[in-house]
XYZ file of C-alpha atoms in Angstrom:
308
model
C 0.000 0.000 0.000
C 1.486 3.361 -1.020
C 1.763 6.164 1.494
C 0.172 9.515 0.728
C 3.669 10.996 0.923
C 4.690 9.114 -2.240
C 4.455 10.401 -5.758
C 1.286 10.596 -7.744
C 1.517 8.910 -11.124
C -0.695 11.448 -12.858
C 0.737 14.692 -14.158
C -1.042 17.496 -12.367
C -0.262 21.136 -11.736
C -2.081 22.002 -8.508
C -2.164 25.643 -7.487
C -1.609 26.753 -3.869
C -1.449 23.149 -2.649
C 1.015 24.204 0.028
C -1.122 27.161 1.121
C -4.737 25.972 1.065
C -6.803 25.513 3.114
C -6.096 28.724 4.994
C -6.686 28.564 8.734
C -7.794 32.076 9.701
C -6.971 31.414 13.337
C -3.329 30.927 12.355
C -2.998 34.050 10.200
C -1.401 36.176 12.981
C 1.156 33.421 13.642
C 1.803 33.074 9.892
C 2.405 36.830 9.652
C 4.915 36.729 12.498
C 6.608 33.720 10.867
C 6.897 35.614 7.577
C 8.450 38.654 9.247
C 10.859 36.427 11.173
C 11.826 34.593 7.989
C 12.541 37.874 6.207
C 14.629 39.068 9.157
C 16.747 35.930 8.965
C 16.862 35.598 5.182
C 17.849 39.149 4.199
C 21.347 39.083 5.744
C 21.771 35.457 4.679
C 21.130 36.092 0.977
C 23.459 39.085 1.114
C 26.161 36.702 2.292
C 25.329 34.130 -0.375
C 26.053 36.701 -3.092
C 29.601 36.926 -1.732
C 29.899 33.164 -2.233
C 28.336 33.165 -5.701
C 30.283 36.224 -6.854
C 27.189 38.192 -7.894
C 26.168 41.732 -6.828
C 24.437 42.020 -3.444
C 21.160 43.177 -4.976
C 20.795 39.877 -6.847
C 20.521 38.075 -3.517
C 17.637 40.290 -2.459
C 15.923 39.659 -5.797
C 15.958 35.909 -5.107
C 13.588 36.576 -2.213
C 10.918 38.021 -4.497
C 9.769 36.099 -7.574
C 11.257 32.630 -6.804
C 9.801 32.493 -3.302
C 6.360 33.556 -4.535
C 6.370 31.057 -7.419
C 7.153 28.099 -5.167
C 4.485 29.178 -2.690
C 1.966 29.081 -5.556
C 3.057 25.873 -7.309
C 4.813 23.827 -4.600
C 3.148 21.241 -2.370
C 5.079 21.653 0.891
C 3.585 23.930 3.532
C 6.957 24.388 5.227
C 9.571 24.509 2.461
C 10.725 28.042 1.633
C 12.725 28.451 -1.569
C 15.600 30.877 -1.898
C 19.347 31.161 -2.333
C 21.570 28.795 -0.349
C 25.292 28.334 0.212
C 25.608 24.957 -1.543
C 24.185 26.042 -4.908
C 25.974 29.397 -4.614
C 29.307 27.598 -4.195
C 28.576 25.257 -7.117
C 27.572 28.199 -9.311
C 30.722 30.132 -8.459
C 32.974 27.140 -9.161
C 31.218 26.472 -12.469
C 31.705 30.013 -13.764
C 35.419 30.245 -12.964
C 37.242 31.335 -16.117
C 34.066 32.018 -18.104
C 33.572 35.631 -17.018
C 34.880 38.219 -14.574
C 33.286 37.759 -11.167
C 30.518 40.286 -10.556
C 30.422 41.548 -14.153
C 27.236 41.810 -16.221
C 28.386 38.815 -18.272
C 28.927 36.810 -15.074
C 25.432 37.641 -13.801
C 23.969 36.718 -17.195
C 25.724 33.327 -17.130
C 24.440 32.776 -13.587
C 20.935 33.403 -14.925
C 21.528 30.856 -17.699
C 22.540 28.304 -15.053
C 19.294 28.998 -13.197
C 17.332 28.358 -16.407
C 19.230 25.143 -17.115
C 18.735 23.875 -13.552
C 15.040 24.653 -14.005
C 15.081 22.622 -17.206
C 16.521 19.601 -15.387
C 13.887 19.967 -12.650
C 11.059 20.179 -15.185
C 12.421 17.211 -17.132
C 12.639 15.207 -13.914
C 8.968 15.976 -13.277
C 7.863 15.072 -16.793
C 9.488 11.646 -16.677
C 8.580 11.130 -13.017
C 11.987 11.160 -11.369
C 10.834 12.629 -8.072
C 11.309 9.207 -6.509
C 15.090 9.595 -6.909
C 15.050 11.653 -3.729
C 14.150 8.456 -1.846
C 17.544 6.994 -2.757
C 19.584 9.985 -1.585
C 21.056 9.113 1.802
C 20.567 11.756 4.480
C 24.053 10.932 5.763
C 25.561 11.664 2.349
C 23.570 14.900 2.070
C 24.668 16.092 5.515
C 28.277 15.194 4.719
C 28.116 17.054 1.411
C 26.567 20.184 2.932
C 29.062 20.122 5.806
C 31.909 19.899 3.308
C 30.485 22.805 1.322
C 30.141 24.827 4.515
C 33.767 24.208 5.473
C 34.937 25.056 1.952
C 32.926 28.286 1.935
C 34.202 29.260 5.397
C 37.832 28.695 4.391
C 37.269 30.757 1.260
C 35.981 33.706 3.311
C 38.949 33.901 5.699
C 40.499 36.661 3.577
C 37.389 38.800 4.024
C 37.352 38.226 7.787
C 41.007 39.249 8.048
C 40.599 42.231 5.737
C 42.995 40.786 3.173
C 42.854 40.942 -0.599
C 41.215 37.794 -1.940
C 42.930 35.688 -4.560
C 43.061 32.233 -6.087
C 40.247 30.001 -7.287
C 40.484 26.752 -5.354
C 40.304 26.479 -1.557
C 44.004 25.633 -1.190
C 44.995 28.549 -3.440
C 42.885 30.908 -1.334
C 44.430 29.661 1.914
C 47.941 30.036 0.474
C 47.075 33.548 -0.684
C 45.896 34.411 2.845
C 49.066 33.027 4.442
C 51.223 35.144 2.139
C 49.440 38.297 3.376
C 49.122 37.335 7.045
C 51.259 40.311 8.156
C 48.731 42.688 6.577
C 45.778 41.640 8.753
C 43.231 44.446 9.149
C 42.411 44.320 12.863
C 39.233 46.464 12.691
C 37.872 44.066 10.045
C 38.857 41.078 12.188
C 37.169 42.615 15.245
C 33.933 43.179 13.307
C 34.007 39.630 11.922
C 34.568 38.084 15.364
C 31.842 40.277 16.861
C 29.358 39.203 14.182
C 30.164 35.526 14.779
C 29.722 35.934 18.546
C 26.322 37.598 18.109
C 25.059 34.988 15.627
C 26.262 31.948 17.589
C 25.304 33.455 20.949
C 21.794 34.363 19.796
C 21.191 30.842 18.527
C 22.307 29.380 21.849
C 19.970 31.678 23.790
C 16.938 31.129 21.528
C 16.497 30.029 17.932
C 13.730 32.645 17.628
C 16.217 35.502 17.987
C 17.247 36.811 14.518
C 20.942 36.798 15.355
C 22.090 37.329 11.762
C 19.890 40.411 11.374
C 20.988 41.820 14.743
C 24.631 41.262 13.802
C 24.242 42.987 10.436
C 22.397 45.977 11.923
C 24.951 46.210 14.735
C 27.851 46.109 12.277
C 26.220 48.861 10.197
C 25.751 51.062 13.280
C 29.357 50.524 14.408
C 30.657 51.202 10.892
C 28.667 54.446 10.694
C 29.521 55.611 14.211
C 33.265 55.015 13.898
C 33.592 55.705 10.151
C 35.081 52.277 9.531
C 34.977 52.906 5.788
C 38.254 54.761 6.274
C 39.907 51.626 7.649
C 38.364 48.770 5.682
C 36.310 48.114 2.527
C 32.561 48.541 3.047
C 29.611 47.420 0.951
C 28.511 50.908 -0.007
C 25.165 51.776 -1.534
C 22.897 49.018 -2.839
C 20.867 49.823 -5.980
C 17.165 50.267 -5.296
C 14.088 49.483 -7.352
C 12.583 46.308 -8.728
C 14.575 43.855 -10.881
C 14.600 44.132 -14.660
C 12.681 41.155 -16.022
C 14.095 39.561 -19.158
C 16.191 36.789 -20.654
C 19.944 36.887 -19.963
C 21.974 38.706 -22.612
C 24.444 36.015 -23.669
C 25.614 34.613 -27.021
C 23.449 31.482 -26.967
C 25.135 28.422 -28.462
C 25.368 24.676 -27.920
C 28.975 25.200 -26.892
C 27.843 27.457 -24.042
C 25.184 24.946 -23.015
C 27.798 22.182 -23.004
C 30.115 24.190 -20.762
C 27.372 24.990 -18.255
C 25.473 21.678 -18.312
C 27.624 19.850 -15.686
C 27.278 22.752 -13.252
C 23.533 23.032 -13.859
C 23.108 19.285 -13.310
C 25.070 19.466 -10.043
C 22.797 22.295 -8.915
C 19.759 20.196 -9.862
C 20.928 17.247 -7.753
C 21.619 19.435 -4.708
C 18.296 21.267 -5.054
C 16.413 17.972 -5.351
C 18.206 16.422 -2.383
C 17.855 19.393 -0.040
C 14.235 20.186 -0.858
C 13.045 16.577 -0.708
C 14.781 15.934 2.616
C 13.302 19.080 4.173
C 9.786 18.535 2.793
C 9.762 14.884 3.860
C 10.945 15.702 7.387
C 8.285 18.337 8.010
C 5.529 16.328 6.331
C 6.271 13.425 8.667
C 6.445 15.689 11.716
C 3.089 17.368 11.057
C 1.403 14.412 9.330
C 0.852 16.347 6.111
C 0.883 15.171 2.504
C 3.386 16.388 -0.042
C 4.455 15.383 -3.537
C 8.073 15.407 -4.689
C 6.908 15.688 -8.287
C 4.740 18.705 -7.538
C 7.641 20.326 -5.727
C 9.823 19.730 -8.794
C 7.472 21.968 -10.776
C 7.528 24.612 -8.052
C 11.316 24.463 -7.820
C 11.673 24.631 -11.590
C 9.463 27.714 -11.823
C 11.317 29.294 -8.899
C 14.612 28.861 -10.767
C 13.072 30.355 -13.886
C 11.988 33.319 -11.772
C 15.545 33.655 -10.461
C 16.930 33.550 -14.004
C 14.640 36.318 -15.153
């Protein structure tokens, strides 16, 4: 007998499956949850852009259209779609040598990767590959994400020490940092350590405290009060306004697709593994139904939204 958590064989495109029915009694709690999520996610996505090598504003854009599209077309009531460190690291590694980090061409290629990952997700739904998530070991997933986290952390040491970044691989970056160790910027190091203490300390006190947001706001206040821009690089102004919607401006060719396909496929696998594991865990905890295949559609559309 198949569980209701397994995949439906019929191809359907349900709308608002993860939202309806709406419990009016829970609306105040849902509103608070949304505000809390935004408070946590805003500083996080700003950090993810540092990993991916894209402008800061692109991280904020990933909280708009992609999140809304998955809420409409996804099946999970608890899964929230947005940027994450694993896919950001994969994207950055895949674009090494193809364009200058942070340039318009780089951002356009990142958008192409989002479209291609969406294509893999849609194809997986069409041929019913949602069940593949059942064969992805949680132990392997945790090990992979832990490894990515360590790699990302090692790659950001230069920023924490106020050094000039360099190198592509993790070992090259570490060697670059060691060569500049005498040039450590102590104000930058103090800010970095302070931010870490606030984030880790807040989580230990209560997981409901938005430690990341508090740390970012505190760092901004300290930077303004003590004019730290004179002693270390600062983010500066972030462009305002809504994102420009359109296809990426790149010279489309099969050669380009071939170069980006391995990276897009790696992103697809990580997206599938992370989303399925999270959806399954919460569905089991709250005894709610979800469909991996339906979520594939929602995830695919979310990636299309990110690419636009």
